[in-house]
Tab-separated table of C-alpha atoms in Angstrom:
chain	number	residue	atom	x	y	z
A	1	UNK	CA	63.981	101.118	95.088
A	2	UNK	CA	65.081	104.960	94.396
A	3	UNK	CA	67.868	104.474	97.526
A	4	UNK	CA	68.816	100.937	96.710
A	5	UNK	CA	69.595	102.227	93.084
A	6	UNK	CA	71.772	105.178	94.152
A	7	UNK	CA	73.667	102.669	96.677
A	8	UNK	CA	74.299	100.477	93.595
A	9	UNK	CA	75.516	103.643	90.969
A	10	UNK	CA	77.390	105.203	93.905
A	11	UNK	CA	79.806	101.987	94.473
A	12	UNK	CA	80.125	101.591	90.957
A	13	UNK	CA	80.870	105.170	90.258
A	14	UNK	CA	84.155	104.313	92.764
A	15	UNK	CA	85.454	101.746	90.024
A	16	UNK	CA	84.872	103.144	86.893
A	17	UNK	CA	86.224	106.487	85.136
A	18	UNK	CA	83.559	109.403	85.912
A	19	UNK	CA	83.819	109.698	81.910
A	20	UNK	CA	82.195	106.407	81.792
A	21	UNK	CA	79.589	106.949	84.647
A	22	UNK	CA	78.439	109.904	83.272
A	23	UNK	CA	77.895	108.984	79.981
A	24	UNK	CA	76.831	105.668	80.432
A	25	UNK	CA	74.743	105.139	83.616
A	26	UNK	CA	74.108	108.537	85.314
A	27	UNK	CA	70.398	108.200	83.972
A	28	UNK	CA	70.326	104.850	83.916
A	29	UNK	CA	67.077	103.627	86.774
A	30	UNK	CA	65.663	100.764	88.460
A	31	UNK	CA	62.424	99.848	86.897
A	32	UNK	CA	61.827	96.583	89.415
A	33	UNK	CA	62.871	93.968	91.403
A	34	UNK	CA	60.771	90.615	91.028
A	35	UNK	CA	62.397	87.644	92.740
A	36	UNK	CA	65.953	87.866	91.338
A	37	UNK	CA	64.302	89.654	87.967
A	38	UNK	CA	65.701	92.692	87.822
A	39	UNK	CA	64.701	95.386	85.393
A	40	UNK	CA	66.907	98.314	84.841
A	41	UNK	CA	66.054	101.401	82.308
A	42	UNK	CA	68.279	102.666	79.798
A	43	UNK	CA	67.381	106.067	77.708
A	44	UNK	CA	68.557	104.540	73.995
A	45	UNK	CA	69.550	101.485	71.935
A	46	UNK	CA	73.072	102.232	72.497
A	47	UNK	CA	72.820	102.518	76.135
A	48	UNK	CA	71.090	99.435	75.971
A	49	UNK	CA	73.924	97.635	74.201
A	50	UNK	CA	76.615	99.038	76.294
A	51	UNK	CA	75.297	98.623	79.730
A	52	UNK	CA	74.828	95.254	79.243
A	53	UNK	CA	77.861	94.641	77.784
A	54	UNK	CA	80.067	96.683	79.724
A	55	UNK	CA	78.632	97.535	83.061
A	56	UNK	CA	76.116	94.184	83.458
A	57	UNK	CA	79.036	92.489	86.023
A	58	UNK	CA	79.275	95.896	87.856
A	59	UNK	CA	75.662	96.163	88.548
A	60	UNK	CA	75.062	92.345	89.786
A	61	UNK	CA	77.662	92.630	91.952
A	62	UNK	CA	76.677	96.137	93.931
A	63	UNK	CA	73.184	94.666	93.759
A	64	UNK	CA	74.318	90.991	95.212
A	65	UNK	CA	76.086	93.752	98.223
A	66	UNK	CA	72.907	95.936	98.460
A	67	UNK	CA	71.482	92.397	99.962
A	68	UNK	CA	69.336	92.403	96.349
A	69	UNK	CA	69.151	88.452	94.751
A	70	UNK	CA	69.889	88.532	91.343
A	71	UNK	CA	69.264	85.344	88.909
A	72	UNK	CA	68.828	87.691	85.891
A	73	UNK	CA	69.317	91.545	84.427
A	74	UNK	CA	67.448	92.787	81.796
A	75	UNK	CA	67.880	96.379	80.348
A	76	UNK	CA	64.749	97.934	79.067
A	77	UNK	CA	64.365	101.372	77.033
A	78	UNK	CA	62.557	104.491	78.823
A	79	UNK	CA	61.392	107.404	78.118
A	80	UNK	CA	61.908	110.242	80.114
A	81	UNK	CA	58.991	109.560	82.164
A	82	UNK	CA	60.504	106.017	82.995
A	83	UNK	CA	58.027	104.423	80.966
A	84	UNK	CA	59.249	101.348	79.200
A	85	UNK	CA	58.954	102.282	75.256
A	86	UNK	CA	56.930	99.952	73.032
A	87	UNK	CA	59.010	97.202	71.468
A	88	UNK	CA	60.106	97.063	67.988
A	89	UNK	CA	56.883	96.404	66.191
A	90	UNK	CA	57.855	93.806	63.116
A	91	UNK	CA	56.419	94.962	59.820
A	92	UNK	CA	56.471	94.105	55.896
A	93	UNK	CA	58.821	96.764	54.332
A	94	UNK	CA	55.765	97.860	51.854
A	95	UNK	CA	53.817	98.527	54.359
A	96	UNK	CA	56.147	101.305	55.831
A	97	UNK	CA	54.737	104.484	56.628
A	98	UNK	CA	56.183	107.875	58.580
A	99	UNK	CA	55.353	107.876	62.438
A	100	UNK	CA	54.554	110.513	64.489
A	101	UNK	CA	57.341	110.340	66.706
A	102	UNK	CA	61.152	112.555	67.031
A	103	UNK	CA	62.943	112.230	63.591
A	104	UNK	CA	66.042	110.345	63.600
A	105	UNK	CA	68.589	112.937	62.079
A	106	UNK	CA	69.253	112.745	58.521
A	107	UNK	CA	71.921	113.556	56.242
A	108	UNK	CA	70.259	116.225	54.667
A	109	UNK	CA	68.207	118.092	57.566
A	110	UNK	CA	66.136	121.277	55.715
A	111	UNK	CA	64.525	123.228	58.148
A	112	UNK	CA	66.648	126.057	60.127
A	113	UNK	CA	65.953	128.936	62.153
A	114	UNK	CA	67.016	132.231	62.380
A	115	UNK	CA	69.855	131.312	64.545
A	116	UNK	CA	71.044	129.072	61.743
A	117	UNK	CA	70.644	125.936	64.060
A	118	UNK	CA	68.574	122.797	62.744
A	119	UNK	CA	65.846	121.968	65.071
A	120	UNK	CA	66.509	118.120	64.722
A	121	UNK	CA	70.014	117.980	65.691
A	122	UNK	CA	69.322	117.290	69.672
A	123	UNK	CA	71.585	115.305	72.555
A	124	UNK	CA	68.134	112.637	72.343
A	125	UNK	CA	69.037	111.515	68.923
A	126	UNK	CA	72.865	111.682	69.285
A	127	UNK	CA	74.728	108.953	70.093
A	128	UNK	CA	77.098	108.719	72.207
A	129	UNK	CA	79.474	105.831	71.948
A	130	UNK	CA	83.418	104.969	72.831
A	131	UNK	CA	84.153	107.530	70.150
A	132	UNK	CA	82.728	110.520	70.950
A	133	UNK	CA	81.876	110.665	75.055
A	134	UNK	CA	84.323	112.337	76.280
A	135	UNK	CA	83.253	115.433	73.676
A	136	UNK	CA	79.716	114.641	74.423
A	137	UNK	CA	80.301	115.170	78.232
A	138	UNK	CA	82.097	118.250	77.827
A	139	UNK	CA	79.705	119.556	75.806
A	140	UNK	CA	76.797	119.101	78.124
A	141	UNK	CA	79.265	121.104	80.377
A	142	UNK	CA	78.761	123.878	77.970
A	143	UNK	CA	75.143	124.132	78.334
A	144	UNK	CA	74.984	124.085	82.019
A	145	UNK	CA	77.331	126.920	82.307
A	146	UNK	CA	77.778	128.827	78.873
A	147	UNK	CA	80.773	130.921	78.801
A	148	UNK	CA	82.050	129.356	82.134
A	149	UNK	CA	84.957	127.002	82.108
A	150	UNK	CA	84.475	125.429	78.950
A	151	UNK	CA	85.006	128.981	77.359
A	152	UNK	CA	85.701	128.038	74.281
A	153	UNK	CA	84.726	124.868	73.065
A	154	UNK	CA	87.252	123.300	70.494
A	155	UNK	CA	85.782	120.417	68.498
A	156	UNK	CA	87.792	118.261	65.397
A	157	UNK	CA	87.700	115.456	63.790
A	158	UNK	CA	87.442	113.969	60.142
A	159	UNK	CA	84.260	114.978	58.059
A	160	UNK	CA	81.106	112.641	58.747
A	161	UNK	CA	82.083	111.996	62.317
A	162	UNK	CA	79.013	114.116	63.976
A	163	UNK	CA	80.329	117.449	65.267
A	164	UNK	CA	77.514	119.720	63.311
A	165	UNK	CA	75.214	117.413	64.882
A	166	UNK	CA	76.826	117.711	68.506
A	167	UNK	CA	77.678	121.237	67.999
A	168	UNK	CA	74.040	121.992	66.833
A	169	UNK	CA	72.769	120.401	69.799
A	170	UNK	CA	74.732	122.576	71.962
A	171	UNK	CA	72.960	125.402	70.580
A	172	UNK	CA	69.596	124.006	70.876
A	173	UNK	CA	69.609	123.093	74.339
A	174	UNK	CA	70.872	126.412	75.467
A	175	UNK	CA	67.804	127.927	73.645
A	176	UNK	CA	65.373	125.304	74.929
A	177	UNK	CA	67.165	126.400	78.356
A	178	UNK	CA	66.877	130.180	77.356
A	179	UNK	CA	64.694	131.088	74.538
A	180	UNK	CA	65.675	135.272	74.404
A	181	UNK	CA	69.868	134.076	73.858
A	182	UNK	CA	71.355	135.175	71.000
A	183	UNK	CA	72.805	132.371	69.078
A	184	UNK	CA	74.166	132.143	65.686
A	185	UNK	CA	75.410	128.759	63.933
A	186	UNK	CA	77.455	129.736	61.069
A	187	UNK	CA	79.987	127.718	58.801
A	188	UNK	CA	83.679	129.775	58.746
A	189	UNK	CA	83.041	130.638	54.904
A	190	UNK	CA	79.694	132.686	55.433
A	191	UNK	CA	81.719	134.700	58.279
A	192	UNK	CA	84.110	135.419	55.794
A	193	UNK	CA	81.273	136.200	53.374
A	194	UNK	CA	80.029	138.866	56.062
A	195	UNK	CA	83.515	140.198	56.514
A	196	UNK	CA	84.182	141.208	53.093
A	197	UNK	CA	80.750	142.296	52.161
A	198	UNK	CA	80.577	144.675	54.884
A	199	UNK	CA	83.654	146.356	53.767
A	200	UNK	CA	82.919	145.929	49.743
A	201	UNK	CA	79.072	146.972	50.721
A	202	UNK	CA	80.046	149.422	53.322
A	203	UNK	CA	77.300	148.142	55.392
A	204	UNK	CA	78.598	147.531	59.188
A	205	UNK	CA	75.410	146.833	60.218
A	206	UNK	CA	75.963	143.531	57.617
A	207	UNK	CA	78.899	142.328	60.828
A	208	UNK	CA	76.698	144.236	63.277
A	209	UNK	CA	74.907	140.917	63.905
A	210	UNK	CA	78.195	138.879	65.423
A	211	UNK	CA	79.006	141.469	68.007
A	212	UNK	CA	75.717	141.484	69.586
A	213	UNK	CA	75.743	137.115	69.987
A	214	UNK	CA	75.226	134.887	73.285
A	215	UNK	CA	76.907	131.759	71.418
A	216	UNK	CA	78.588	131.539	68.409
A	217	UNK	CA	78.839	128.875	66.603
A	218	UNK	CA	81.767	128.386	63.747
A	219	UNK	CA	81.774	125.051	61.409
A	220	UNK	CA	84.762	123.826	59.383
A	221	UNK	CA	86.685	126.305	60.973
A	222	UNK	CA	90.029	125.001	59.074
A	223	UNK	CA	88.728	127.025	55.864
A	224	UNK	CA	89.952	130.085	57.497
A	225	UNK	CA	93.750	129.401	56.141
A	226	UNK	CA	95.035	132.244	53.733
A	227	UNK	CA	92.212	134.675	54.753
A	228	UNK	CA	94.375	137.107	57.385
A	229	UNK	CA	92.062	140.087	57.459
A	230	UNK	CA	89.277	137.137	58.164
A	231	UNK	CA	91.287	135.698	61.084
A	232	UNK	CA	92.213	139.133	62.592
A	233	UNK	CA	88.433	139.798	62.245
A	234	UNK	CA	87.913	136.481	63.877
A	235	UNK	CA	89.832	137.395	66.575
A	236	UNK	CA	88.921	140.838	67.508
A	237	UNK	CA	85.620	138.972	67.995
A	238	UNK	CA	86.396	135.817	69.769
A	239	UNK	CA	88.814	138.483	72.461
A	240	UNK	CA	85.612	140.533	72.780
A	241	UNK	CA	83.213	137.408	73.553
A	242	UNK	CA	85.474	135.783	75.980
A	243	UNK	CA	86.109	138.660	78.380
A	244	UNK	CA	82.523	139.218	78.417
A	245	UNK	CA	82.070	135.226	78.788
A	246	UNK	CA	79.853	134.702	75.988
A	247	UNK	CA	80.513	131.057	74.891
A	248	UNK	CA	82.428	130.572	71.402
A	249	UNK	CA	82.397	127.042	69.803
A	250	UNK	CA	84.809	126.079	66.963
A	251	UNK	CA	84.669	122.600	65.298
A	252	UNK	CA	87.707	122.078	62.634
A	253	UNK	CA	89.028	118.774	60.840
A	254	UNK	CA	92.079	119.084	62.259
A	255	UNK	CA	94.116	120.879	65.187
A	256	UNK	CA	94.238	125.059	64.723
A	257	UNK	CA	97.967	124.415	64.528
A	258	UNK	CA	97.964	122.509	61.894
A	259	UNK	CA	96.347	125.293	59.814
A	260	UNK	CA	98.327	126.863	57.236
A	261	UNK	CA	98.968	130.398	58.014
A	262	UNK	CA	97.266	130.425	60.987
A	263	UNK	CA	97.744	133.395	63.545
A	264	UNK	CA	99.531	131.896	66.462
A	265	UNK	CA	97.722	133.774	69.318
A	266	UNK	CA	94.585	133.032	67.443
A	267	UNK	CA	95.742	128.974	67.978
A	268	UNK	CA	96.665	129.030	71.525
A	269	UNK	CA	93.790	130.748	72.269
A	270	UNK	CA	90.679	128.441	70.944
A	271	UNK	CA	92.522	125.684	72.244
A	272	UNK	CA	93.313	127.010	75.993
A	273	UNK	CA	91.103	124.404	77.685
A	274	UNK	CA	91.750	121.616	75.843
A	275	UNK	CA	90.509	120.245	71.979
A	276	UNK	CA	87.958	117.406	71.997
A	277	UNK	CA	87.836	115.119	69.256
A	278	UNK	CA	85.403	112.791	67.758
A	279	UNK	CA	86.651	109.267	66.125
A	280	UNK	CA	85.645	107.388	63.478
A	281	UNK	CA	83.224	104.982	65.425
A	282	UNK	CA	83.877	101.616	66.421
A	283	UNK	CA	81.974	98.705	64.880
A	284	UNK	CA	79.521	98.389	68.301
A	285	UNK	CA	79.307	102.001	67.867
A	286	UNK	CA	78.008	101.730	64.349
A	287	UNK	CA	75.779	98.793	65.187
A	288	UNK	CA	74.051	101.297	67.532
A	289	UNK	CA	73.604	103.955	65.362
A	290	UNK	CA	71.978	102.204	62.837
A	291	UNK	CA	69.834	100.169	65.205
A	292	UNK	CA	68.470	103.517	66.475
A	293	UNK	CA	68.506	104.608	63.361
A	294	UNK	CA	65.993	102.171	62.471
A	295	UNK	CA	64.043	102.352	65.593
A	296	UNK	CA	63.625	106.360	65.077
A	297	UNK	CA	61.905	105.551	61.569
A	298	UNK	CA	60.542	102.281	62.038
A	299	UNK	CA	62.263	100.344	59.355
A	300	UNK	CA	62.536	96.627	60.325
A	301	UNK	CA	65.999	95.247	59.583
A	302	UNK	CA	67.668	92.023	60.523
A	303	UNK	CA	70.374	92.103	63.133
A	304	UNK	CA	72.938	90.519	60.480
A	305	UNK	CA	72.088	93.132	58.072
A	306	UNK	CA	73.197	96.041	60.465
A	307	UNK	CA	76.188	93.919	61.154
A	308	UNK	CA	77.178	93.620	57.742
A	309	UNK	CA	77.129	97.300	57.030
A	310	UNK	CA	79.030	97.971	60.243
A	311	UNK	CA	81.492	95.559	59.744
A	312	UNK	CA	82.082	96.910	56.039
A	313	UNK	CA	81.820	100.782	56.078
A	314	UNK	CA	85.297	101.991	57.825
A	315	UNK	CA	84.943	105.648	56.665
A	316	UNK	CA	82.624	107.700	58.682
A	317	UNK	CA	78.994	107.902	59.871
A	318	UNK	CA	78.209	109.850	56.622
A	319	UNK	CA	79.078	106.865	54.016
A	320	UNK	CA	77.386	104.746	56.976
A	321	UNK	CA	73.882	106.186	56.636
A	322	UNK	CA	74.555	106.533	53.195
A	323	UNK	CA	74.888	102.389	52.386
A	324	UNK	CA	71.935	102.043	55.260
A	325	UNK	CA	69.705	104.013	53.158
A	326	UNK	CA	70.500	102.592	49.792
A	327	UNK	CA	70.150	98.896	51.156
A	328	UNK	CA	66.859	99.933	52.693
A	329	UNK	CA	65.528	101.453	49.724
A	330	UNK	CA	66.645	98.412	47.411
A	331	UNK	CA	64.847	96.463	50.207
A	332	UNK	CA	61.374	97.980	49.561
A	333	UNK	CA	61.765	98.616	45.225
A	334	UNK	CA	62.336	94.696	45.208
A	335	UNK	CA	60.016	93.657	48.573
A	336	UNK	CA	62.344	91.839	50.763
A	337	UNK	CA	63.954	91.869	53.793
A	338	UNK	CA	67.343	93.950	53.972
A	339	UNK	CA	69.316	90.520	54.818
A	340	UNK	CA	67.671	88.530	51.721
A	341	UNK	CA	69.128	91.816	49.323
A	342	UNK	CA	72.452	90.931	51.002
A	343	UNK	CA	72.224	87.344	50.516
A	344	UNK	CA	71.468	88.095	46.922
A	345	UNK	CA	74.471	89.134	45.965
A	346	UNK	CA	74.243	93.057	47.253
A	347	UNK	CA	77.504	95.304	46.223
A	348	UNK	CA	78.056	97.579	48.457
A	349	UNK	CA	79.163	101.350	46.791
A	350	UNK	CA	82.870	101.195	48.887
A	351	UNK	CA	83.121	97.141	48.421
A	352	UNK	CA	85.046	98.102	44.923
A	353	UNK	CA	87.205	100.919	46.436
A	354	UNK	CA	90.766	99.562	48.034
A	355	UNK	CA	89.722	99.165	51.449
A	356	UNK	CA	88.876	95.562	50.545
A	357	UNK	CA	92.977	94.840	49.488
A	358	UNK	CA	94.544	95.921	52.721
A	359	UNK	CA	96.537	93.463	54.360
A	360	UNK	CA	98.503	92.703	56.925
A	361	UNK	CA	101.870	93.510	55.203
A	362	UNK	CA	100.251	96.740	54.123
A	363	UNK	CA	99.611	98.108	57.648
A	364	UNK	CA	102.784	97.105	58.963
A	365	UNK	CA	104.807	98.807	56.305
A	366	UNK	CA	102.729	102.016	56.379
A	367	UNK	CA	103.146	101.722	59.543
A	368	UNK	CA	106.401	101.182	59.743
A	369	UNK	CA	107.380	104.050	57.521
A	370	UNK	CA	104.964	106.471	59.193
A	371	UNK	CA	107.013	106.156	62.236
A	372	UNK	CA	109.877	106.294	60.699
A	373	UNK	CA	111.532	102.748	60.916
A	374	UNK	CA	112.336	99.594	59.204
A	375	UNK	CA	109.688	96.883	59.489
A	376	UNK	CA	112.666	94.699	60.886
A	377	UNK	CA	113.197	97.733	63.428
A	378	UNK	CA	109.673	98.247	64.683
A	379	UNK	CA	109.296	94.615	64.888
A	380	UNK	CA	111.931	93.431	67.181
A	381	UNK	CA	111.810	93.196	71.185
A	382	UNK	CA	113.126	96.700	71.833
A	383	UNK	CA	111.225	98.262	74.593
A	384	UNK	CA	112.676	102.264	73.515
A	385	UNK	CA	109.386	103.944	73.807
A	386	UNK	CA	108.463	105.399	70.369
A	387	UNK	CA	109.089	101.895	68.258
A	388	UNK	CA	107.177	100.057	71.460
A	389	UNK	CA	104.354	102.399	70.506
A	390	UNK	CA	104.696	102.221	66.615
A	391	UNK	CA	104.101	98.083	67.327
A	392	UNK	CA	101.190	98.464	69.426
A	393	UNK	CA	99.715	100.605	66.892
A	394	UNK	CA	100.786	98.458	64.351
A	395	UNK	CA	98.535	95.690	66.676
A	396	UNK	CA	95.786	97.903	67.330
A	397	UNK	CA	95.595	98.463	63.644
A	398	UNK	CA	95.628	94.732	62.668
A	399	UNK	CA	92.639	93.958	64.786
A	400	UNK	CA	90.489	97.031	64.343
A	401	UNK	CA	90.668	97.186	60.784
A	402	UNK	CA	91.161	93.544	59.534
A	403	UNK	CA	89.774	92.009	62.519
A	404	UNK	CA	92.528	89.777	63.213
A	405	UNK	CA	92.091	87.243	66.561
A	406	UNK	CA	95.284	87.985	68.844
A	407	UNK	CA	96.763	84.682	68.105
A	408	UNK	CA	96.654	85.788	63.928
A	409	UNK	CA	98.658	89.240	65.116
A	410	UNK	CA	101.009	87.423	66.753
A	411	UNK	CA	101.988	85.452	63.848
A	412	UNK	CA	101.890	87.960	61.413
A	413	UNK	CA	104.262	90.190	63.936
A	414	UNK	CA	106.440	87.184	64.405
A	415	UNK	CA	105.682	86.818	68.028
A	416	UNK	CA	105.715	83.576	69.888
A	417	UNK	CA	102.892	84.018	72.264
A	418	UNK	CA	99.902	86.248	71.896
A	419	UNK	CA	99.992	87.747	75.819
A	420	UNK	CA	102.419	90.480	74.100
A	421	UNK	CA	99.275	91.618	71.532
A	422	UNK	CA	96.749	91.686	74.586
A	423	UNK	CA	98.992	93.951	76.385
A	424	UNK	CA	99.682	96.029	73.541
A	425	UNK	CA	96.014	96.490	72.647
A	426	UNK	CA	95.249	96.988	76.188
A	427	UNK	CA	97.444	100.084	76.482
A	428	UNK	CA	96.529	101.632	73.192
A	429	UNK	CA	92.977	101.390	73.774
A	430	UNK	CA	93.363	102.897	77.066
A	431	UNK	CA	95.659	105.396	76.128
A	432	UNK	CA	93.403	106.758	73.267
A	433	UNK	CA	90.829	107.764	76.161
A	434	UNK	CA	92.905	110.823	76.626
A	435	UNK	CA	95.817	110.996	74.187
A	436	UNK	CA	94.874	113.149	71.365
A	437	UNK	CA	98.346	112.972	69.584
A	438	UNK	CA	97.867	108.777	69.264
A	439	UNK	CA	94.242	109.420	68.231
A	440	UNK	CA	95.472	111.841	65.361
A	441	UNK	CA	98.050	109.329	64.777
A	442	UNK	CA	95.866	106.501	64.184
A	443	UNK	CA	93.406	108.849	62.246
A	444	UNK	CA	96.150	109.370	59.916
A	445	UNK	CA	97.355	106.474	59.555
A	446	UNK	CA	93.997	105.260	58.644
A	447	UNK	CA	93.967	107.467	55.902
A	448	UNK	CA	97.120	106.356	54.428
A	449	UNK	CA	96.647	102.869	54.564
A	450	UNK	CA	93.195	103.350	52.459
A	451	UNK	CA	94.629	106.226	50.407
């Protein structure tokens, strides 16, 4: 079966992106074949969800050319000893109690080590979805050769989007890897602490610690703006590490560039191999982290009732754990199931907030004006790129955020036939892959439609 399996993944990796391979079924295995049964392991929820759904055609077709029947495909959860894990066990909500297993990652994780890195953040309970594998990939890149190509590693995105959690895990592979490296996890602000108490203190030894480091590790590293001595600091350091080829990882909310007062050279240089960015996850996405989020703690909770959250939190995985939580714990003070709270009238905490009275007109206008055009403008059938683009966001918009069908765009765009929307939202979802000007684009435009 092991050679029949790597026939099958190596024709498929010739027709997908190696983006998607590797982050979706490079450790994916064949578990058995049973007279056209055909059970394939997956190492998570969301693997499980997004195999089938995106690669299940792929896989029954190099099987059906491997001279391998297939009637059906069914996607089972391993451990990484290939053994298929137990399945969901259904209990009462009172009856709840903690398991002995891998924590799922919380929002408030309390234990830390020296090295400033929280034990639980891991690649195992990360997960990886449309919005963040291409970052995931290249940080796995970063642990099998530290201070190699991926010398530095530049992370952003909007608050509650994961990078602590992918940065962290960075760190603790490398030491599960390497348990005598140096590595320090520290946000930007207690750097700058450091900095000014060594020279207030006149204590070197207080900065001593940074210049001796493997891997450093700098959160929210936007706060640096308006602190120059901190920044030349900074980059006295970050010089020093790099020609030695000790790895440096950043994470910021936004581009380095787009930091007030920042130091040009300082720019350029964290973002010399490329900036990865993490997106605000898309509703499968979300479906799968709070599905595995479930799983990890053994909560039972009703398909629908995952779905409803999804579909309703459009800020970040932060507020997203944050409504989980609350409708779970309302769930076991009153003693029914999660869907039944719903059903009984259950407010959400962002349900009041103005996400719930955007509309179509208000997209396209703040759209419109984002761009810089007239709705009339952006709306014609002028194919001059930049208003071409400011539509297809404009689509891309409509049916991400309001869920419109294709045929509902159309009409509220004024557009006879719907084959104009499918192409549009073709291209921008293809294009966001790799763009990372449309992605901030969209980002902020997200922001001021809800602002």
């Amino acid at each position: 079966m092991f050679n029949v399996w790597n026939s099958v993944l190596e024709e498929i990796k010739h027709n997908i992106s190696p983006e998607k391979f590797t982050t979706f079924l490079a450790k994916t295995t064949l578990l058995s074949i049973n007279n056209g049964e055909i059970k394939i392991g997956v190492p998570n929820v969301f693997m499980q969800v997004n195999v089938r759904k995106n690669f299940d055609k792929n896989i029954r077709e190099a099987l059906t050319h491997n001279n391998i029947e297939v009637i059906s495909t069914t996607y089972e959860i391993v451990d990484k000893n290939n053994k298929v894990s137990k399945p969901h066990e259904v209990i009462s909500i009172s009856d709840i109690k903690p398991k002995n297993t891998k924590p799922f990652i919380s929002n408030k994780p309390s234990q830390k080590s020296a090295s400033g890195l929280v034990p639980e953040y891991t690649f195992d309970n990360f997960i990886v979805g449309t919005n963040n594998d291409l970052a995931t990939l290249i940080a796995k890149e970063v642990v099998d050769d530290p201070g190699g190509k991926r010398n530095p590693f530049f992370l952003y995105g909007k608050s509650g989007v994961g990078k602590t959690h992918l940065v962290q895990a960075i760190g603790n592979a490398l030491l599960e890897k390497n348990p005598k490296l140096k590595i320090l996890y520290t946000p930007i602000n207690r750097f700058y602490s450091d900095f000014i108490d060594s020279i207030k203190l006149k204590k070197s030894e207080i900065f001593t610690k940074y210049k001796d480091l493997d891997v450093l590790i700098v959160d929210d590293f936007q706060l640096i703006q308006g602190k120059e001595k901190s920044q030349e600091e900074f980059f006295n350091l970050f010089n020093d590490m790099y020609l030695s080829k000790r790895q440096v990882i950043v994470t910021s909310d936004r581009m380095p560039e787009e930091i007030k007062t920042i130091d040009p050279r300082l720019a350029s240089r964290l973002t010399q191999n490329g900036a990865y960015d993490i997106q605000l996850p898309s509703f499968e996405d979300k479906c799968a982290i709070l599905r595995a989020k479930a799983d990890f703690s053994g909560v039972d909770i009703e398909p629908e009732a995952i779905e409803y959250i999804a579909e309703n939190v459009k800020t970040n995985i932060r507020d997203l754990n944050r409504e989980y939580e609350q409708l779970v714990a309302l769930s076991e003070l009153r003693g029914i199931s999660p869907l039944d709270i719903i059903n009984s009238g259950y407010v959400r905490t962002i349900t009041s907030t103005s996400r719930n009275t955007t509309t179509p007109k208000k997209i396209i206008d703040k759209t419109a004006k984002y761009y810089n055009l007239d709705v009339k403008t952006m709306l014609s059938k002028t194919r001059v790129a930049h208003i071409k683009n400011a539509r297809q966001v404009t689509m891309y918009l409509l049916s991400v955020e309001l869920g419109l069908s294709q045929p509902r765009i159309a009409r509220e765009l004024g557009f006879k036939d719907h084959t104009t929307v499918l192409n549009g939202l073709k291209r921008i979802e293809k294009e966001m892959k790799l763009n990372f000007k449309l992605r901030e684009d969209i980002n902020a435009l997200r922001e001021k439609i809800y602002e």
